[in-house]
Short mmCIF file of C-alpha atoms and ligand atoms in Angstrom, two decimals:
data_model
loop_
_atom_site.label_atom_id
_atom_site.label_comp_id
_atom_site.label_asym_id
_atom_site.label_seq_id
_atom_site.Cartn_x
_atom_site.Cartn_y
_atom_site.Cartn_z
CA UNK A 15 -29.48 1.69 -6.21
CA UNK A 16 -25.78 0.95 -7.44
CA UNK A 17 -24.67 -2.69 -6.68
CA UNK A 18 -21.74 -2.55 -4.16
CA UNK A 19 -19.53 -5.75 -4.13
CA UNK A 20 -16.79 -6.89 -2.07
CA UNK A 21 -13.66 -5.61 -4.36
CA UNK A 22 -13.78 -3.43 -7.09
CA UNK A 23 -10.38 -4.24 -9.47
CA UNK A 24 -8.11 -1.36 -9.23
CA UNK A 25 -7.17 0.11 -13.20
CA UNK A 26 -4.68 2.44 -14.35
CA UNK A 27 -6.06 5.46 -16.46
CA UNK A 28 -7.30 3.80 -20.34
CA UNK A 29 -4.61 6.35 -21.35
CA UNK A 30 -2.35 5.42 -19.32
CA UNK A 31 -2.50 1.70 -20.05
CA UNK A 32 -2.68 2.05 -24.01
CA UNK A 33 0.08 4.60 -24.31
CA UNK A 34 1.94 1.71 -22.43
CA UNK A 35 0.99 -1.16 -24.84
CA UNK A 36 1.77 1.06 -27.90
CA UNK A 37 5.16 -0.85 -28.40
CA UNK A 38 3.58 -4.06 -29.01
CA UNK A 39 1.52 -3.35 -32.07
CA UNK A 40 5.47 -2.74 -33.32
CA UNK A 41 6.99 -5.47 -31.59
CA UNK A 42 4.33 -7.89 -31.99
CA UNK A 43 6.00 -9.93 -29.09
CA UNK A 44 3.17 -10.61 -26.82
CA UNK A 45 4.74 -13.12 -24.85
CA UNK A 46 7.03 -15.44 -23.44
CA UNK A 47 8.86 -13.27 -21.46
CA UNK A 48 9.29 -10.40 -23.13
CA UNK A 49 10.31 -6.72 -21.84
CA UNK A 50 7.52 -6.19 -19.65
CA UNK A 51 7.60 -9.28 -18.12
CA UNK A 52 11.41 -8.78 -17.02
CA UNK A 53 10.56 -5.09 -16.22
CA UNK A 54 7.67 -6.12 -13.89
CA UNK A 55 9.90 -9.22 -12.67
CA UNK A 56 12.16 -6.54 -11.02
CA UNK A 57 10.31 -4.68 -9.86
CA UNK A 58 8.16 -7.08 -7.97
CA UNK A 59 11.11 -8.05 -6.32
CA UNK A 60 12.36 -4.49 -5.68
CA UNK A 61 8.80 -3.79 -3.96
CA UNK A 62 8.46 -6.89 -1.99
CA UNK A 63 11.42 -6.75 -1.14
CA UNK A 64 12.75 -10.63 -1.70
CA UNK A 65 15.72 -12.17 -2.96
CA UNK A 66 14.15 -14.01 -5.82
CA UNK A 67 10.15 -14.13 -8.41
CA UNK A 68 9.10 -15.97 -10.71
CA UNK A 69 6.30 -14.53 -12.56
CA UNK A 70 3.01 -17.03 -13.38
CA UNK A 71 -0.03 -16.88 -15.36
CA UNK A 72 -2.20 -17.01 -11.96
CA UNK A 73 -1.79 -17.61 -8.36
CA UNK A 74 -3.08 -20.70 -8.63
CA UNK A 75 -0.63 -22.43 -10.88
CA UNK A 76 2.31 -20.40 -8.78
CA UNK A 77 1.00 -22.43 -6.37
CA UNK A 78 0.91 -25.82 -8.24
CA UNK A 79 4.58 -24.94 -9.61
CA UNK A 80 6.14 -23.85 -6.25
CA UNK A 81 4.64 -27.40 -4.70
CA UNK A 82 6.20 -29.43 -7.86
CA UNK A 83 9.43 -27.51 -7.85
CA UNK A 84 9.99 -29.02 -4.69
CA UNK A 85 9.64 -32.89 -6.13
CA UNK A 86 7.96 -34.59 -3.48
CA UNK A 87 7.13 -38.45 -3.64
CA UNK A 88 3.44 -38.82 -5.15
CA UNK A 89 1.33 -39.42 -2.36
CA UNK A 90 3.10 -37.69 0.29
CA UNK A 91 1.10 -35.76 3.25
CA UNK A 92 1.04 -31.75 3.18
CA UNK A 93 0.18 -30.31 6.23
CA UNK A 94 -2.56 -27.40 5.33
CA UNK A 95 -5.49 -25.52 6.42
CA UNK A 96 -9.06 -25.85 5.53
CA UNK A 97 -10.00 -22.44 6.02
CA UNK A 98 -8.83 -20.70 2.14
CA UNK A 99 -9.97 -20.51 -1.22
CA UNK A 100 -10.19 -23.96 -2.82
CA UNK A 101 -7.29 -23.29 -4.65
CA UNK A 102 -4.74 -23.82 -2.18
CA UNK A 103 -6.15 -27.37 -1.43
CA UNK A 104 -6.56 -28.48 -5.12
CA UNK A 105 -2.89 -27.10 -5.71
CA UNK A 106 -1.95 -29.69 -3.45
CA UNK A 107 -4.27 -32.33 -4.80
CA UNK A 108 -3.19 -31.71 -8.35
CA UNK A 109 0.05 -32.36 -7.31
CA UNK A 110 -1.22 -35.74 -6.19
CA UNK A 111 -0.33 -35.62 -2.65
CA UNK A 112 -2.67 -35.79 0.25
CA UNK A 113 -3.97 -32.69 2.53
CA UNK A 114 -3.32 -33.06 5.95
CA UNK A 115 -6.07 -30.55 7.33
CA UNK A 116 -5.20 -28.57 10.81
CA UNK A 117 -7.11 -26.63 12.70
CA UNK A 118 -6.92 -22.30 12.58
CA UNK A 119 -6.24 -20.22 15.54
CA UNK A 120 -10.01 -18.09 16.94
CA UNK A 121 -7.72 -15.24 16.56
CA UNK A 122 -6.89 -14.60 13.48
CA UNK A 123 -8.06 -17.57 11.97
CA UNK A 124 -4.57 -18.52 10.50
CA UNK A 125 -3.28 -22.15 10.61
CA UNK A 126 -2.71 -23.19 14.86
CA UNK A 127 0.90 -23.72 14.63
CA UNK A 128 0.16 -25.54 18.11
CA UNK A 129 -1.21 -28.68 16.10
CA UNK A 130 0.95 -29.26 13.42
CA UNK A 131 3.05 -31.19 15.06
CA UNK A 132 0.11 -33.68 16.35
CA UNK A 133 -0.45 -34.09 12.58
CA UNK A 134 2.89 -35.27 11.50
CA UNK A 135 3.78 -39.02 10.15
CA UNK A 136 6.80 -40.45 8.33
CA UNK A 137 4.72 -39.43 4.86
CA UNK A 138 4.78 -35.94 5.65
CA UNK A 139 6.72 -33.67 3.55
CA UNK A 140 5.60 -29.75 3.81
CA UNK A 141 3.31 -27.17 5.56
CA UNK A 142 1.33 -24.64 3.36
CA UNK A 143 -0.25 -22.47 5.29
CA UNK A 144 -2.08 -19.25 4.58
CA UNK A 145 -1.54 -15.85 5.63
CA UNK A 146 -5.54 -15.41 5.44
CA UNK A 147 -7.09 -12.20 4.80
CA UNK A 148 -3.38 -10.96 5.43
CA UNK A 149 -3.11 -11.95 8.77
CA UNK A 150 -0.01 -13.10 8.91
CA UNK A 151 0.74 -16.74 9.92
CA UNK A 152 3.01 -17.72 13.30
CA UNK A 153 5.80 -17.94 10.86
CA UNK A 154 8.07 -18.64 13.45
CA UNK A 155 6.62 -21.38 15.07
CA UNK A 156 6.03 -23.46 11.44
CA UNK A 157 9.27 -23.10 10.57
CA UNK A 158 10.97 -24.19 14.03
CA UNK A 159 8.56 -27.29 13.75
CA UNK A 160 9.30 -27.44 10.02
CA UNK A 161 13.03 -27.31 10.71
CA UNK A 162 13.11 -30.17 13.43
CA UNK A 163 11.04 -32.32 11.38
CA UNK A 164 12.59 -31.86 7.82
CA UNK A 165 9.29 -29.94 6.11
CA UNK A 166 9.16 -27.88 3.28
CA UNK A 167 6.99 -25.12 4.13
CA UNK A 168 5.34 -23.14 1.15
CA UNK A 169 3.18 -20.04 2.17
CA UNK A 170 0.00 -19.37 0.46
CA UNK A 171 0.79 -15.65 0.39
CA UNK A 172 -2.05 -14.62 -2.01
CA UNK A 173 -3.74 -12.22 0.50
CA UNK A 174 -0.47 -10.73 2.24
CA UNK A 175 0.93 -8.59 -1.45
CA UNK A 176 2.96 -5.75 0.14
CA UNK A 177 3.05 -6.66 3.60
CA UNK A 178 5.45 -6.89 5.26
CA UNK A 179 6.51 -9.00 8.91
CA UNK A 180 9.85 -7.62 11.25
CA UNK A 181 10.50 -5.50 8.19
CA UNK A 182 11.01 -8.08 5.74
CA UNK A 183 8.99 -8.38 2.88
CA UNK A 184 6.24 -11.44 3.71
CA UNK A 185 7.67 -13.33 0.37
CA UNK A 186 11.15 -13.73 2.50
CA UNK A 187 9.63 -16.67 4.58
CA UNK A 188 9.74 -20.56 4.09
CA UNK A 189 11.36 -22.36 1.20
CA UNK A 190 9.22 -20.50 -1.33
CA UNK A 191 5.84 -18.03 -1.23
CA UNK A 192 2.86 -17.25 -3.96
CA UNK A 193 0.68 -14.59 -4.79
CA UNK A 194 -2.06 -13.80 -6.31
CA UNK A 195 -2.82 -11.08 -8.92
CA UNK A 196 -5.96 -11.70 -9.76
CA UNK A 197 -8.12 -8.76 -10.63
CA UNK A 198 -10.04 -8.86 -7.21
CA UNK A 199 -6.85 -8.98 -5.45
CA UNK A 200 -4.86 -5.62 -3.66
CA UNK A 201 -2.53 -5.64 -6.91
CA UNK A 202 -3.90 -6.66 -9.87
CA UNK A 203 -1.94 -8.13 -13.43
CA UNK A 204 -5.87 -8.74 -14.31
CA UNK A 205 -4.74 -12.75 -13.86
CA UNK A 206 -1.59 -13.25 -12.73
CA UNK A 207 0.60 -14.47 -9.61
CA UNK A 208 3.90 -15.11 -8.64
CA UNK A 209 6.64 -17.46 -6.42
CA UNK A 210 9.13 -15.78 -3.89
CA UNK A 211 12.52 -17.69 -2.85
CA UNK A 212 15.64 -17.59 -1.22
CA UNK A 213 16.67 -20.41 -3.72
CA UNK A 214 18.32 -19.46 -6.29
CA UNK A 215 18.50 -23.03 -8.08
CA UNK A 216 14.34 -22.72 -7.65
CA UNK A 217 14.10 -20.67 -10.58
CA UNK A 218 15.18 -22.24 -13.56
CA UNK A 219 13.27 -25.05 -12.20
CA UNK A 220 9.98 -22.67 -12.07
CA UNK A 221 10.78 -21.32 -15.67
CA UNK A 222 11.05 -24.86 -16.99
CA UNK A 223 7.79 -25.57 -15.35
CA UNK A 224 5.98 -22.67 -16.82
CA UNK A 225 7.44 -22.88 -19.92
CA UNK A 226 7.14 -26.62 -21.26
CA UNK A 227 10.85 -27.23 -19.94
CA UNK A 228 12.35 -25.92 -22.96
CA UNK A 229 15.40 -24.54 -22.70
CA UNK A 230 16.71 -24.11 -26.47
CA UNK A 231 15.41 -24.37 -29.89
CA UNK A 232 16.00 -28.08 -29.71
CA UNK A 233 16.64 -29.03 -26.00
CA UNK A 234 13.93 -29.65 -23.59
CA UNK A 235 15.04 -30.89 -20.12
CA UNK A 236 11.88 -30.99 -18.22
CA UNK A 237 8.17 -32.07 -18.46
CA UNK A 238 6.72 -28.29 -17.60
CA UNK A 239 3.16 -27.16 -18.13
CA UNK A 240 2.38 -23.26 -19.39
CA UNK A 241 2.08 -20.59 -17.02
CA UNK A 242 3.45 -17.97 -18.22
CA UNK A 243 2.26 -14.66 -18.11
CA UNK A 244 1.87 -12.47 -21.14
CA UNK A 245 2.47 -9.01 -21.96
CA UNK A 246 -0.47 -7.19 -21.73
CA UNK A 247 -0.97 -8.45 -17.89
CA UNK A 248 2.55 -7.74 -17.36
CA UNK A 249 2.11 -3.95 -18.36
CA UNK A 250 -0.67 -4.01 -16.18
CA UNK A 251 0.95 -4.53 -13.67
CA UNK A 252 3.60 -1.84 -14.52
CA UNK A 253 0.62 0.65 -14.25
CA UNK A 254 -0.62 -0.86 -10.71
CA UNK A 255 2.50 -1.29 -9.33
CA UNK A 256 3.21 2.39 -8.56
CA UNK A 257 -0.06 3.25 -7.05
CA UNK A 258 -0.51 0.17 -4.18
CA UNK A 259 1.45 2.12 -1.68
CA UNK A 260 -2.21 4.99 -2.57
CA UNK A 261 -4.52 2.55 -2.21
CA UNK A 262 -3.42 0.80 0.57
CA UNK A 263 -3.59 3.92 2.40
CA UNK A 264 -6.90 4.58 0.88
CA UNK A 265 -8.19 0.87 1.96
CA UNK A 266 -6.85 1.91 5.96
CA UNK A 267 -8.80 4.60 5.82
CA UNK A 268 -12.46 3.08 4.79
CA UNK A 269 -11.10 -0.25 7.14
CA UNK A 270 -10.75 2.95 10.06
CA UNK A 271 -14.36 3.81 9.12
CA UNK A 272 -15.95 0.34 9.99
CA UNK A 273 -14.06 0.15 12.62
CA UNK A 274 -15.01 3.59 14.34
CA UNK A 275 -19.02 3.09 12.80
CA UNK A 276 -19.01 -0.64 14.19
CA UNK A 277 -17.44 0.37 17.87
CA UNK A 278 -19.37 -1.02 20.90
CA UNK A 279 -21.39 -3.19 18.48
CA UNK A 280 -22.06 -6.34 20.76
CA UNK A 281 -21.69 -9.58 18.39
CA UNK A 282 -19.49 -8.51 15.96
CA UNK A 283 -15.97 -9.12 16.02
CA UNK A 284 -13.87 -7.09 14.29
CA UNK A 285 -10.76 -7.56 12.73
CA UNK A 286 -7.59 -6.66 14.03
CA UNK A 287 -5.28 -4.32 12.15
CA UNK A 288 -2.66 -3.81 14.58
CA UNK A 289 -0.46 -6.56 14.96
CA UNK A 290 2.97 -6.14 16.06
CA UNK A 291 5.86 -5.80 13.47
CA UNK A 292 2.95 -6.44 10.46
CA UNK A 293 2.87 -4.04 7.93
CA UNK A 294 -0.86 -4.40 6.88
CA UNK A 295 -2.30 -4.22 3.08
CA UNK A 296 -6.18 -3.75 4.58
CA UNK A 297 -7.48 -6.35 1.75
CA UNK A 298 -10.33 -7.14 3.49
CA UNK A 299 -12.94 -6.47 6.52
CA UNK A 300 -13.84 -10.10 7.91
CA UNK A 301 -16.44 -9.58 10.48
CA UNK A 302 -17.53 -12.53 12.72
CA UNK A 303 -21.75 -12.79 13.47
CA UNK A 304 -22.52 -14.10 16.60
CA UNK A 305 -24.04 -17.17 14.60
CA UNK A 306 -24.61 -19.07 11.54
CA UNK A 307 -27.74 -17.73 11.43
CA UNK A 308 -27.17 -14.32 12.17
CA UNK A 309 -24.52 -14.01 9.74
CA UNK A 310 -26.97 -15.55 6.52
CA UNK A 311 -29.55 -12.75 8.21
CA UNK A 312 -26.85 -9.92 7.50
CA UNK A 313 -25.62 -11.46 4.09
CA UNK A 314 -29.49 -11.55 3.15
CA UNK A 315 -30.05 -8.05 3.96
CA UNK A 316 -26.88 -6.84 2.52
CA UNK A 317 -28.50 -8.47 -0.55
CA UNK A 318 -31.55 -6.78 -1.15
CA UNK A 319 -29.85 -3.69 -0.61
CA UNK A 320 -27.48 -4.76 -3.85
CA UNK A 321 -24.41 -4.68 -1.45
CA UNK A 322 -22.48 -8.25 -2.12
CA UNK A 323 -20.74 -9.10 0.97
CA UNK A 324 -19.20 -12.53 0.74
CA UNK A 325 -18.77 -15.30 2.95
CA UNK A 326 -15.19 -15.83 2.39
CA UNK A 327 -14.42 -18.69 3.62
CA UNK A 328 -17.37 -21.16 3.61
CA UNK A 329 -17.74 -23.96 2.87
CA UNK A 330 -14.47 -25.02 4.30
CA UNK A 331 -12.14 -26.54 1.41
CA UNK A 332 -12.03 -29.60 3.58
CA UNK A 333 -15.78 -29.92 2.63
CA UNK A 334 -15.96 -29.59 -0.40
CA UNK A 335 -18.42 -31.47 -2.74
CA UNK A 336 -15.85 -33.13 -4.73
CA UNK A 337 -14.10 -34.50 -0.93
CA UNK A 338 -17.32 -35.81 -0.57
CA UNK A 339 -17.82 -37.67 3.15
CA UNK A 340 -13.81 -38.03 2.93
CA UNK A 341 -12.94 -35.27 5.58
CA UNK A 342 -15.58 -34.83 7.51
CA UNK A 343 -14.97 -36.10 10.71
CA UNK A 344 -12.08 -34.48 11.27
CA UNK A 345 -12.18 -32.07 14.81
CA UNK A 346 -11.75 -28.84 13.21
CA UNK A 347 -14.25 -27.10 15.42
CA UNK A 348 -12.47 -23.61 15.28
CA UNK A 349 -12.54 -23.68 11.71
CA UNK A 350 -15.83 -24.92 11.25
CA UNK A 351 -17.06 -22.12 13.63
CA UNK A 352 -15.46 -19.30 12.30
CA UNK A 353 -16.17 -20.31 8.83
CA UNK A 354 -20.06 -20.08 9.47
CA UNK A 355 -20.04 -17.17 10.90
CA UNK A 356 -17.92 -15.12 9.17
CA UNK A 357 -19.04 -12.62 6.52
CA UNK A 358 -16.13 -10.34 4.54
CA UNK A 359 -17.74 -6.83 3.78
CA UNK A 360 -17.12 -5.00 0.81
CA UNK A 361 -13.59 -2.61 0.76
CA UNK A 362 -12.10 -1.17 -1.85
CA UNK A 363 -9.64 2.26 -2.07
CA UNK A 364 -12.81 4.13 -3.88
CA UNK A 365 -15.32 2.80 -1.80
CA UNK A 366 -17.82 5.79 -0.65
CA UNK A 367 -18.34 6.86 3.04
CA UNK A 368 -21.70 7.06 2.50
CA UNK A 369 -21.46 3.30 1.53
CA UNK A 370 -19.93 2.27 3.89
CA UNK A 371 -22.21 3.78 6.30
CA UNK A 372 -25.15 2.01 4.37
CA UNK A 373 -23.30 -1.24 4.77
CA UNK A 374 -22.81 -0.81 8.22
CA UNK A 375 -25.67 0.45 8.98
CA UNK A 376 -27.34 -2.80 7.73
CA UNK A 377 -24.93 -5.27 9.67
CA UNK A 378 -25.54 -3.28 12.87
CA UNK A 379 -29.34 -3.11 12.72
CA UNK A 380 -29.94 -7.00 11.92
CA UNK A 381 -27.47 -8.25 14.39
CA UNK A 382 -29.88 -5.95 16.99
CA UNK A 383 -32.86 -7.09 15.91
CA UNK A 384 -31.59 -11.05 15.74
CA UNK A 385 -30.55 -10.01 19.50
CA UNK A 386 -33.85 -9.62 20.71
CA UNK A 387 -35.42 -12.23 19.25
C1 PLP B 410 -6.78 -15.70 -5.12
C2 PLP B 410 -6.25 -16.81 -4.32
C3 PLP B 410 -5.62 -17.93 -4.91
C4 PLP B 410 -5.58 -18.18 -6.37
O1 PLP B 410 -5.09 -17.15 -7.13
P1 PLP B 410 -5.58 -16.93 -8.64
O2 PLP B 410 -4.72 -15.83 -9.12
O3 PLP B 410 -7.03 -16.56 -8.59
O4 PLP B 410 -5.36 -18.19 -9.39
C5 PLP B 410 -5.07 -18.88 -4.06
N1 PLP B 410 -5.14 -18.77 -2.73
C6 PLP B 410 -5.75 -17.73 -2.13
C7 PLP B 410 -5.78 -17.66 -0.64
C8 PLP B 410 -6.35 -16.73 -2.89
O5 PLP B 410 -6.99 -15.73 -2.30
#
């Protein structure tokens, strides 16, 4: 049987994408921002609908850059959460300043604005919190406590690309926001990412960053790293670009499917698609087992039936091997709860019903049979 895993990278037509790249093999400028890269800088913007974009390599050193843009003392305490991919707590690390971790909300397992403010000292400087699985964060809240304490708050926006909160693009919120466009991710550049800002002052400083500080032939005013993205990514994006809005819809529709095949289940929580004034990208179908165990039981199955679900996020980033014993007695119960029993299922816009059936179908009959037991 065909392997089914959790994404499947979405691709313009080979056509499509070559008659695209033509120009270069004239040109020969495959880099540093050339056309493509300003043509997909605008029209980032235009779609998500921000002021200002810088575009990076990856999300991960958009990240790192939007962090050091905003020069904070070495050793300084970020307020963050544990449950994320790793690379929003070694973009903090990296930038040699110490993760604060808080606790996530049961609901939609997003940072619980309710504790920040227990976890604030004179060294703190920011809040990065993540709009997880595109749930969008209490943005309010963090930046009311942000504002009354002085904080920086940088939003790890790598799962929110095209959503959109109150009608403003999600990249409109806090001092500056990053995305991913990694090839797994809703919009792909194959590697890629990007920082949103409302300062404009922010990007020269991000262009120095990703581009060795150089700013003429013989002037370089800045100690920058390279994270710029190239051409060929850039016109991959061009060719994406234009078809999220389709496959968006398309992911709603196979989401609608769980959701209607996994009604009534008892055990399973479901996610919830239907927030108020949240414009939803559907990048992925987190379901919560009633335990640790059940939840290895239904990855397990999924397994041998080569369907790759993954448990997104676990181990927390808090734990970590290379944190060794460092973090872990902190009292993040939610997180640690939801983080062992979570499993994210595979969706994709192409992904079959009769797939999703099978994958459902597998969930529902070992969380009945781990029932009984
Ligand atoms: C994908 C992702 C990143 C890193 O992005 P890359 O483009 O893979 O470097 C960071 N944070 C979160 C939450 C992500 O999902």
């Amino acid at each position: 049987m065909d392997k089914i895993w959790v994404t499947r990278s979405s691709m313009p037509s080979y056509e499509e994408f070559i008659e695209k790249i033509r120009p270069l093999w004239e040109t020969r400028r495959l880099t540093n921002m050339g056309t493509y890269h300003k043509e997909l800088e605008t029209q980032l913007k235009d779609y998500l609908g921000v002021p200002h974009l810088s575009l990076m390599v990856n999300g991960h050193m958009a990240l790192e850059m939007a962090i050091q843009a905003m020069d904070f003392p070495e050793g300084s305490e970020v307020i963050t959460t544990p449950f994320t991919f790793i690379s929003t707590t070694h973009a903090i690390v990296r930038n040699r300043l110490t993760p604060v971790f808080c606790d996530i909300n049961p609901n939609d397992y997003t940072i619980d604005a309710d504790k920040i403010e227990g976890l604030i000292t004179s060294n703190t400087v920011a809040v990065v919190p993540v709009h997880v699985y595109g749930n969008i964060c209490d943005v309010e809240k963090i930046e009311e406590i942000a504002g009354r304490h002085g904080l920086k708050v940088i939003y790890d926006s790598c799962h929110a690309f095209g959503e959109t909160y109150r009608g403003q693009g999600i990249g409109c919120y806090g001092n500056a926001s990053v995305f991913s466009f990694h090839a797994t991710k809703v919009f792909n550049t194959i590697e890629g990412g990007a920082v949103t800002f409302s300062d404009q002052a922010l990007y020269k400083k991000l262009y120095n960053l990703k581009n060795f500080g150089i700013q003429g032939e013989e002037l370089v005013v800045g100690v920058g790293a390279n994270a710029k993205m190239n051409e060929f990514s850039a016109v991959m994006g061009l060719c994406n670009l234009p078809e999220v809005e389709k496959n968006i819809a398309l992911r709603k529709e196979k989401a609608e499917v769980y959701l209607e095949l996994f009604r009534g289940i008892q055990g399973l929580k479901l996610p919830d698609f239907h927030r108020r004034d949240v414009k939803q990208n559907y990048g992925y179908f987190p379901v919560l087992c009633p335990n640790r165990e059940t939840r290895d039981h239904v990855y397990n199955n999924l397994r041998q039936q080569n369907i790759y679900s993954r448990k997104y996020f676990y181990p927390l980033t808090s734990q970590a091997a290379c944190f060794g014993e460092k973090y872990a007695k902190l009292p993040l119960h939610i997180a640690k709860r939801i983080s062992e029993t979570v499993l994210v299922l595979p969706l994709y816009p192409e992904l079959e019903y009769e797939n999703i059936e099978r994958v459902a179908d597998i969930v529902i009959k070992t969380i009945d049979m781990r029932g009984i037991v």
